[in-house]
Short mmCIF file of C-alpha atoms in Angstrom, two decimals:
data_model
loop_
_atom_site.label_atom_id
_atom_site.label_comp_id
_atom_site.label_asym_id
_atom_site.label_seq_id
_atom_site.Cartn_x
_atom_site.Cartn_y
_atom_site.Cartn_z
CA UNK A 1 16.51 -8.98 -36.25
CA UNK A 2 14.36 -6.27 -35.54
CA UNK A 3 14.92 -4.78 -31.63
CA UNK A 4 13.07 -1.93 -29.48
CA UNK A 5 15.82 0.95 -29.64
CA UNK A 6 15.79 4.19 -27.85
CA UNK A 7 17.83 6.44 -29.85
CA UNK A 8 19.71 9.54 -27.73
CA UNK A 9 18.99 12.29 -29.92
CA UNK A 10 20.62 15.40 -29.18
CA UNK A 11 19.02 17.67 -32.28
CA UNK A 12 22.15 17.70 -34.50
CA UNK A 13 22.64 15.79 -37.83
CA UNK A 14 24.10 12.63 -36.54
CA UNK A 15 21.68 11.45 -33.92
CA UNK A 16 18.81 12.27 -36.57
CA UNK A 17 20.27 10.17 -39.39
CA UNK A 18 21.13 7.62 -37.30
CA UNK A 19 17.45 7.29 -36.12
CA UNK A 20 16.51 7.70 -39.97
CA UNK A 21 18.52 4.45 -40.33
CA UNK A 22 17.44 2.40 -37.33
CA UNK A 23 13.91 3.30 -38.77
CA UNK A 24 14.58 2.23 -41.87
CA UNK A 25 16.08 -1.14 -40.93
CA UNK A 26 12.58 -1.67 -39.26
CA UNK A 27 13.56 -1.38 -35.78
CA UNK A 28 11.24 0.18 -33.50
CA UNK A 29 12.19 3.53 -31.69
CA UNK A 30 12.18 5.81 -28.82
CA UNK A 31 13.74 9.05 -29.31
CA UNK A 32 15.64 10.28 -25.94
CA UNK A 33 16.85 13.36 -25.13
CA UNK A 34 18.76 13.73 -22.56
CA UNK A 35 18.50 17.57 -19.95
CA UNK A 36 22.08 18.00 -18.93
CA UNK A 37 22.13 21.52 -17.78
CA UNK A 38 20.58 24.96 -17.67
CA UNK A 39 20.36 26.55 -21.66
CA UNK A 40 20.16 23.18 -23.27
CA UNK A 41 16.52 23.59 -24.04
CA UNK A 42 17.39 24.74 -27.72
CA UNK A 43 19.21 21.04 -28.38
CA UNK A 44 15.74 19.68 -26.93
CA UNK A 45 13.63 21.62 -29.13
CA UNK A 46 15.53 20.03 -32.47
CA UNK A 47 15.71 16.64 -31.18
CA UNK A 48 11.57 16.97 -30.69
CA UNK A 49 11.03 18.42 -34.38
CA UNK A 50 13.51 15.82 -35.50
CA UNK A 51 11.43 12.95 -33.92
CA UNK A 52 8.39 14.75 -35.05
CA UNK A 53 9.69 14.63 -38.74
CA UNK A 54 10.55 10.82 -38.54
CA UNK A 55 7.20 10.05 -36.84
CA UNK A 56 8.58 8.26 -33.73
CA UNK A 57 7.87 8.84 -30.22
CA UNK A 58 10.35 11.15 -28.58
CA UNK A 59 10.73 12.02 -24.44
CA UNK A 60 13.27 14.07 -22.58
CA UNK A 61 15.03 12.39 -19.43
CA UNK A 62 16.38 14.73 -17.06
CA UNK A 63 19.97 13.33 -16.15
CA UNK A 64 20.74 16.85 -14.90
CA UNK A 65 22.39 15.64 -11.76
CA UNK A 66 24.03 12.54 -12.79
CA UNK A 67 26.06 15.05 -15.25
CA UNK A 68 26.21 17.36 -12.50
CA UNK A 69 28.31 15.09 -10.12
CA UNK A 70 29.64 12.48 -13.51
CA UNK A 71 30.85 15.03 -15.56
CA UNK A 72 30.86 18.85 -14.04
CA UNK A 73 32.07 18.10 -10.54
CA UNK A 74 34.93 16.39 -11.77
CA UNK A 75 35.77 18.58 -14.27
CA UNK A 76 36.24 21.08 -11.83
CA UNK A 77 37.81 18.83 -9.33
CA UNK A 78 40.30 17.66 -12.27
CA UNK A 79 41.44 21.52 -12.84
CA UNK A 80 41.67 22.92 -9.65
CA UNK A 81 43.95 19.09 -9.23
CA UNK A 82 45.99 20.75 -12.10
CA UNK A 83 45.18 18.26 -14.27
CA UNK A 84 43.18 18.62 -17.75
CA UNK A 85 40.03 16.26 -18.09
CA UNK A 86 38.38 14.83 -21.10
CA UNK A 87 34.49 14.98 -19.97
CA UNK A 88 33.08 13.69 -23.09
CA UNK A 89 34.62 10.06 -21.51
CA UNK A 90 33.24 10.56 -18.34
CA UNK A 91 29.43 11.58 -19.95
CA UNK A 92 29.42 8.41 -22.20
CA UNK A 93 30.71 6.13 -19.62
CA UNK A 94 28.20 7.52 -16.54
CA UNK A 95 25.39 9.44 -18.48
CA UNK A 96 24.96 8.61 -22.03
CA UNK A 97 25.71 4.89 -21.41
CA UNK A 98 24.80 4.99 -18.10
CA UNK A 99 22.02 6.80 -16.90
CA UNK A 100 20.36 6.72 -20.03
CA UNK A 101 20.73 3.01 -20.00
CA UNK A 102 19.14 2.68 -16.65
CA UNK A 103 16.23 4.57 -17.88
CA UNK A 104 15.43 3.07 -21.45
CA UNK A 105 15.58 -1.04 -19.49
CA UNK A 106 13.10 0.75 -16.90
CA UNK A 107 10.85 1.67 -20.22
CA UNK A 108 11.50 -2.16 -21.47
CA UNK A 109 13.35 -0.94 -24.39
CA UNK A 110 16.19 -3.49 -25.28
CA UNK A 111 18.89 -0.92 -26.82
CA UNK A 112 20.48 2.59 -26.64
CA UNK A 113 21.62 3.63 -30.15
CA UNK A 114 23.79 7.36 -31.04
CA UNK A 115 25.58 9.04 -33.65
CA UNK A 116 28.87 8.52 -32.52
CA UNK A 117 30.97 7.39 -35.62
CA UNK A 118 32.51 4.10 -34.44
CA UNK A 119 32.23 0.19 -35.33
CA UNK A 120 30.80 -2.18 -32.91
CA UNK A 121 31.47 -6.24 -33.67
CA UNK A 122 31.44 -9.51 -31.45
CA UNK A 123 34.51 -11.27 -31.40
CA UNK A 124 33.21 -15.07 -32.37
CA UNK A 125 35.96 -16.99 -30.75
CA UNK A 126 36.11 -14.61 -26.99
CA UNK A 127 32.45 -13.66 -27.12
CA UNK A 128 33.91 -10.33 -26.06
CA UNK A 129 31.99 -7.12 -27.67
CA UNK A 130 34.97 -5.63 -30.04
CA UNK A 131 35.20 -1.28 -30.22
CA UNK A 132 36.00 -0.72 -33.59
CA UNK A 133 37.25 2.79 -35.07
CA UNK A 134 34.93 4.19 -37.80
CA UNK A 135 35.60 3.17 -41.51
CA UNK A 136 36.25 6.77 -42.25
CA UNK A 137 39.13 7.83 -39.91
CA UNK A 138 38.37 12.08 -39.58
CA UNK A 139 35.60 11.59 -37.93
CA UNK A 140 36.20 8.57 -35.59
CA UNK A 141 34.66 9.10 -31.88
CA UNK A 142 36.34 5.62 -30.66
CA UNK A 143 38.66 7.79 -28.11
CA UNK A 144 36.12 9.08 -26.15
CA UNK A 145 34.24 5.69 -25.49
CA UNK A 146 37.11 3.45 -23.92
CA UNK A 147 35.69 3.44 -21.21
CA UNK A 148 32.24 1.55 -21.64
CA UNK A 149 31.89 -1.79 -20.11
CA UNK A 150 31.24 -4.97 -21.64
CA UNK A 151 27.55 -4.25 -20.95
CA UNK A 152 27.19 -0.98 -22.47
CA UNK A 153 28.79 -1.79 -25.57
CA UNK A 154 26.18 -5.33 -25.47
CA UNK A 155 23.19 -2.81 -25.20
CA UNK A 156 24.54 -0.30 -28.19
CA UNK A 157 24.44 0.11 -31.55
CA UNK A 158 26.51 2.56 -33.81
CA UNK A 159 24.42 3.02 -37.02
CA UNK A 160 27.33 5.73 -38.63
CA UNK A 161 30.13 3.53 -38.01
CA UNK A 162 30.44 2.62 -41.69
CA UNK A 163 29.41 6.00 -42.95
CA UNK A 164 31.04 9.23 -44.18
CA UNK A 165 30.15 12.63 -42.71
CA UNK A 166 29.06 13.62 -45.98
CA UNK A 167 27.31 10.83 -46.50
CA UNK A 168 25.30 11.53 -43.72
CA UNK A 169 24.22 14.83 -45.22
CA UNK A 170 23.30 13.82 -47.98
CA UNK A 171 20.61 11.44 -45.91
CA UNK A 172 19.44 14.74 -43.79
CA UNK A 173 19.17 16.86 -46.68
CA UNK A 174 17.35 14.06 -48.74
CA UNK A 175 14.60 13.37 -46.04
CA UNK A 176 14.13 16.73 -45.66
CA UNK A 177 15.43 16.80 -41.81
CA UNK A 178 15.64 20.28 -40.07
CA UNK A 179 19.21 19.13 -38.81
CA UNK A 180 20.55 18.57 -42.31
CA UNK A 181 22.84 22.47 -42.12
CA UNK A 182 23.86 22.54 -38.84
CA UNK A 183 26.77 23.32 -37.80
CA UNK A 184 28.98 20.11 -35.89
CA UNK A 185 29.22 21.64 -32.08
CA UNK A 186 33.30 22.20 -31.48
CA UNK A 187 33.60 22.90 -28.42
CA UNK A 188 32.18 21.58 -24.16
CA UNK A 189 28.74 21.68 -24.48
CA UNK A 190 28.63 23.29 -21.18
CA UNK A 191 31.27 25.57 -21.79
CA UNK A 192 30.30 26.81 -25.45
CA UNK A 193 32.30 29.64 -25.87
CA UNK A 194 35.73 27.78 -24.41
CA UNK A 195 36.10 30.32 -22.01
CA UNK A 196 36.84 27.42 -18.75
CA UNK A 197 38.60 29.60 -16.92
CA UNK A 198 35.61 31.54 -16.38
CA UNK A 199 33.63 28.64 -16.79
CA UNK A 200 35.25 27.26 -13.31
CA UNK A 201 34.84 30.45 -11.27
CA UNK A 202 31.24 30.75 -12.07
CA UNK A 203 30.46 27.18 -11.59
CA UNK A 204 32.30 26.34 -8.37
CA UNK A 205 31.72 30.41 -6.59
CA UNK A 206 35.92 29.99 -5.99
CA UNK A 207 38.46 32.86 -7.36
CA UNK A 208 41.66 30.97 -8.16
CA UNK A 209 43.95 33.11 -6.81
CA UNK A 210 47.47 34.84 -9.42
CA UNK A 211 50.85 32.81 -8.76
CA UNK A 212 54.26 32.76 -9.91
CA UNK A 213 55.63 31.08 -13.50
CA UNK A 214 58.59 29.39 -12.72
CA UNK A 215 61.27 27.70 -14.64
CA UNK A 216 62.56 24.16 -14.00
CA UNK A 217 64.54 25.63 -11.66
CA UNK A 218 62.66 27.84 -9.80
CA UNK A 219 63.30 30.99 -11.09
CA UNK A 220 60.36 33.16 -10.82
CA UNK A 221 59.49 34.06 -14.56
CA UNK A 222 56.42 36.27 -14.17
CA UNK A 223 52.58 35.66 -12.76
CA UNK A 224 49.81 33.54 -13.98
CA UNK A 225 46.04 34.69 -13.24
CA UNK A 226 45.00 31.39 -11.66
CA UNK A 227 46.30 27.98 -12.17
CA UNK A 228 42.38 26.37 -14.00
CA UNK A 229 43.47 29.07 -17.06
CA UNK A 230 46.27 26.68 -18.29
CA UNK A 231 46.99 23.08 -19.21
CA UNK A 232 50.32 21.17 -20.36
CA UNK A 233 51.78 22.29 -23.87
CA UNK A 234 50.24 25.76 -24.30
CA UNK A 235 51.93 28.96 -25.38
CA UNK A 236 49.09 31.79 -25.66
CA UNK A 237 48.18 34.06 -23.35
CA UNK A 238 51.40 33.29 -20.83
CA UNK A 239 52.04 37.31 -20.95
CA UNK A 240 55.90 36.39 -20.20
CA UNK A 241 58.32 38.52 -21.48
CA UNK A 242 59.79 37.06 -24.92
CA UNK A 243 63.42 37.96 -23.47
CA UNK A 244 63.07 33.82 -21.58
CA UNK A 245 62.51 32.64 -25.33
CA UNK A 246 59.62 30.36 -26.44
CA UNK A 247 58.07 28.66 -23.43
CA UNK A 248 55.24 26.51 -22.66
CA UNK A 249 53.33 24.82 -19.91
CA UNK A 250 55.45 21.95 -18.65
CA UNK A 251 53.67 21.11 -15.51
CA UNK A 252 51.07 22.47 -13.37
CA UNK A 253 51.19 22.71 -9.55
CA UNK A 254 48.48 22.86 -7.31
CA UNK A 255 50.66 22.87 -4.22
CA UNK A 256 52.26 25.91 -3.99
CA UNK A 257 50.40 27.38 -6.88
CA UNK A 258 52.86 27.21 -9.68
CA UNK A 259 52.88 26.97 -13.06
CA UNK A 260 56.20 25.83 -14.29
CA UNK A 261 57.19 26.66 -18.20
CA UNK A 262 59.68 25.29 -19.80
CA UNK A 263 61.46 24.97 -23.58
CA UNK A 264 59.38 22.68 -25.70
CA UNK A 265 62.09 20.30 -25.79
CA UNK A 266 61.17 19.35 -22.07
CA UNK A 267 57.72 18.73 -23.25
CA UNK A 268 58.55 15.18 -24.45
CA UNK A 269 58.49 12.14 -22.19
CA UNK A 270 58.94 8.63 -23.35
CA UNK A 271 56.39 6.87 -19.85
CA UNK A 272 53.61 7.80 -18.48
CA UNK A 273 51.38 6.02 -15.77
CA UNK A 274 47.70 5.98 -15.95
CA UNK A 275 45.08 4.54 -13.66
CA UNK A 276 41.62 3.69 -14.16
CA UNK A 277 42.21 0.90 -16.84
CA UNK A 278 39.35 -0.36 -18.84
CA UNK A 279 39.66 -3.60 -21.04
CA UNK A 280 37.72 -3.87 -23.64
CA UNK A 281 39.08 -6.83 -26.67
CA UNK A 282 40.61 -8.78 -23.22
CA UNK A 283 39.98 -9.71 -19.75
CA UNK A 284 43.25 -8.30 -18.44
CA UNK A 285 46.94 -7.77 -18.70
CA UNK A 286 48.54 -10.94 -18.21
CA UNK A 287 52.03 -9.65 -18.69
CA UNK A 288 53.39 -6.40 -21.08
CA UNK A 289 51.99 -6.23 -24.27
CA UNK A 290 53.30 -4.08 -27.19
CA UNK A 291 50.14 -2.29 -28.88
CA UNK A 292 49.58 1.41 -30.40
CA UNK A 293 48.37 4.66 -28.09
CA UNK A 294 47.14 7.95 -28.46
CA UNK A 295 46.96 10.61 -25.75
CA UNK A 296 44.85 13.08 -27.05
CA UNK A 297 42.04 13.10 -29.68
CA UNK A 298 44.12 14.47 -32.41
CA UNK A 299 46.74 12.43 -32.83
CA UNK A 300 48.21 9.29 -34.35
CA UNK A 301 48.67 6.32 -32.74
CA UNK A 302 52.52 5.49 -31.71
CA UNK A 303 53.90 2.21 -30.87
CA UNK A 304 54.45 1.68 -27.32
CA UNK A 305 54.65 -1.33 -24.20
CA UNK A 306 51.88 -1.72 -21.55
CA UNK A 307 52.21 -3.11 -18.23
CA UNK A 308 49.48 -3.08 -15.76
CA UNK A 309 51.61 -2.54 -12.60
CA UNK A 310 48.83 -3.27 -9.92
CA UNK A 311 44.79 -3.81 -10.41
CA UNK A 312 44.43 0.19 -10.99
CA UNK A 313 47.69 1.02 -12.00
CA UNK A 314 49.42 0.97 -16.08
CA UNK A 315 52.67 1.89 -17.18
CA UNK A 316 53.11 3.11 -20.69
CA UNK A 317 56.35 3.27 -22.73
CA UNK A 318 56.30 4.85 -26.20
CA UNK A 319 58.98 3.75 -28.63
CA UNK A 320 59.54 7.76 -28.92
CA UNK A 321 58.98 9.85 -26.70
CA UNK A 322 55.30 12.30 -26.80
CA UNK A 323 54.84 15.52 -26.78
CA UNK A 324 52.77 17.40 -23.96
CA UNK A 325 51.54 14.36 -22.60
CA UNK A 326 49.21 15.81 -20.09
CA UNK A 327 47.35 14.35 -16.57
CA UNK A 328 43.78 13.99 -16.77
CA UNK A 329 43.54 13.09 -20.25
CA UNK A 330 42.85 9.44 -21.43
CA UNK A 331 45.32 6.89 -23.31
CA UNK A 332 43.78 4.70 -25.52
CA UNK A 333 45.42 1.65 -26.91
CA UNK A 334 44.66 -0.04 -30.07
CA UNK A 335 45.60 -3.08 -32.14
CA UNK A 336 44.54 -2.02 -35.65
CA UNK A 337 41.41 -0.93 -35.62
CA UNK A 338 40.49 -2.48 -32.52
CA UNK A 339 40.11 -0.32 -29.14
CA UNK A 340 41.33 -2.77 -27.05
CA UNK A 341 40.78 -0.59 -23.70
CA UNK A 342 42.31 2.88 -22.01
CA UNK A 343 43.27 4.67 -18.71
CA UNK A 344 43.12 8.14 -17.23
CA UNK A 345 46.81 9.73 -17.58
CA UNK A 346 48.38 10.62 -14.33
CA UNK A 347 51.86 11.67 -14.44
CA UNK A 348 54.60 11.17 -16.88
CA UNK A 349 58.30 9.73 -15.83
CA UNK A 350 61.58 11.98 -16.13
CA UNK A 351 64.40 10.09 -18.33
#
């Protein structure tokens, strides 16, 4: 059944094959673009030759301070916390599928469609709208959408979820579309170069004053330059003396300004509590339930138990223990290929 779609189109090669598609499938669409910040105007400019080239009608929504206070604020706020945020979740939960959905039901369109490579399916016996990983597991986005409601997923549609990257070239470069070459964007869009140390200081006006490294027991192992240049597992750029041996990041500490390092074997931690859960194939916990998690992006799932401790409140326990498991980034639980719903990482539990 054909619907009115508004496709967000952010000029790269999978929001303009997945309009291609919708088109194709005889949908009628809206190309949206969405102004996020200062120096996006070149992502605006490909998404409106992009629409031009498919002959649908295209428009730019400013959302520039619903990502402001959604996504940047809280980035910030998550650092200087000394934890490490994922904003990709927060923009699809409050902007992408948010915002943008606000605007395209104000413009009677029924849909918002985008290039993220997941599956989207309704379970026939819950009536629950089921988060599916892409059929093609290296490029699978499902991690950073936990956290859309039962509505937003209702009023999507993922037209790459079945699809190969390269298959989706092949479409670009066959229809002749000006985002066939480019280059997948790597890196914050807001913080291109990956610099967020200086990122933060020119955002938020603040100089995040030098501290102390410390071991796990105190001992003062050298200075850091500011406790927003580090997050939980890293090695590089420490500038501590090799004579302590390999360390890494163990935990970061706002408080007194600390970064504490530690071996890598310290970096491993069997529970972790998270808070902000978001079901997605269910209601609710009604009691623990054994499932599959990942912590970061990159990364396997691994078996594990979930209790939900209180109405914001789950505790996690991996059959093995997890490497660098690190505040402020999301765990995501699935049962096969089924997202069935995440939290925001808080701490981790001592053995």
């Amino acid at each position: 059944m054909c619907a009115k779609i508004a496709v967000a189109m952010s000029g790269g090669v999978d929001s303009s094959a997945a309009a291609w598609l919708l088109k194709e499938q005889g949908h009628t669409l809206l190309g949206v673009t969405l102004k996020l910040f200062q120096g996006g105007d070149g992502a605006v400019r490909d998404a409106q030759r992009a629409a031009r080239q498919l002959d649908i009608p295209h428009c730019v929504v400013d959302a520039g301070p619903c990502f402001q206070a959604r996504v940047m604020d809280r980035f910030a706020a998550a650092y200087e916390a000394g934890e490490t945020p994922n904003p990709c979740v927060d923009c699809n939960q409050y902007v992408k599928f948010g915002a943008l959905l606000d605007r395209v039901r104000e413009q009677e369109q029924e849909l918002v469609a985008s290039g993220h490579y997941v599956r989207l399916e309704r379970d026939p016996g819950t009536g629950r709208w089921l988060l599916k990983r892409a059929a093609h597991r290296s490029k699978d986005q499902s991690y950073v959408l936990w956290a859309l409601t039962q509505d937003q997923l209702a009023h999507s549609r993922f037209p790459l979820g079945d699809m190969s990257k390269g298959e989706i070239r092949e479409i670009a470069q066959a229809q002749g579309l000006v985002s066939a070459r480019k280059k997948d964007s790597q890196d914050i869009c807001f913080v291109p170069d990956g610099d967020y140390s200086a990122f933060l200081r020119q955002y938020t006006g603040k100089n995040y004053p030098a501290g102390n490294f410390v071991s796990e027991t105190g001992e003062i192992l050298g200075r850091h330059q500011g406790i927003v240049s580090y997050t939980v597992g890293q090695r590089r750029g420490l500038g501590v003396s090799s004579n302590h041996g390999r360390l890494y990041v163990k935990e970061i500490c706002p408080g007194n300004n600390t970064v504490v390092l530690s071996e890598n074997g310290s970096l491993f931690h069997r529970t972790l509590w998270a808070d902000s859960p978001n079901w997605i194939a269910l209601e609710g916990l009604q009691g623990p339930l054994r499932l599959r998690a990942k912590v970061r992006y990159q990364m396997e799932e691994q078996p594990c138990t979930v209790e939900q401790t209180d109405g914001n409140t789950l505790r996690v326990r991996f059959d093995e223990p997890q490497r660098a498991i690190t505040p402020g980034q999301s765990v995501v639980f699935y049962e096969d290929d089924v997202v069935v719903g995440g939290g925001v990482i808080r701490r981790t539990e001592e053995e």
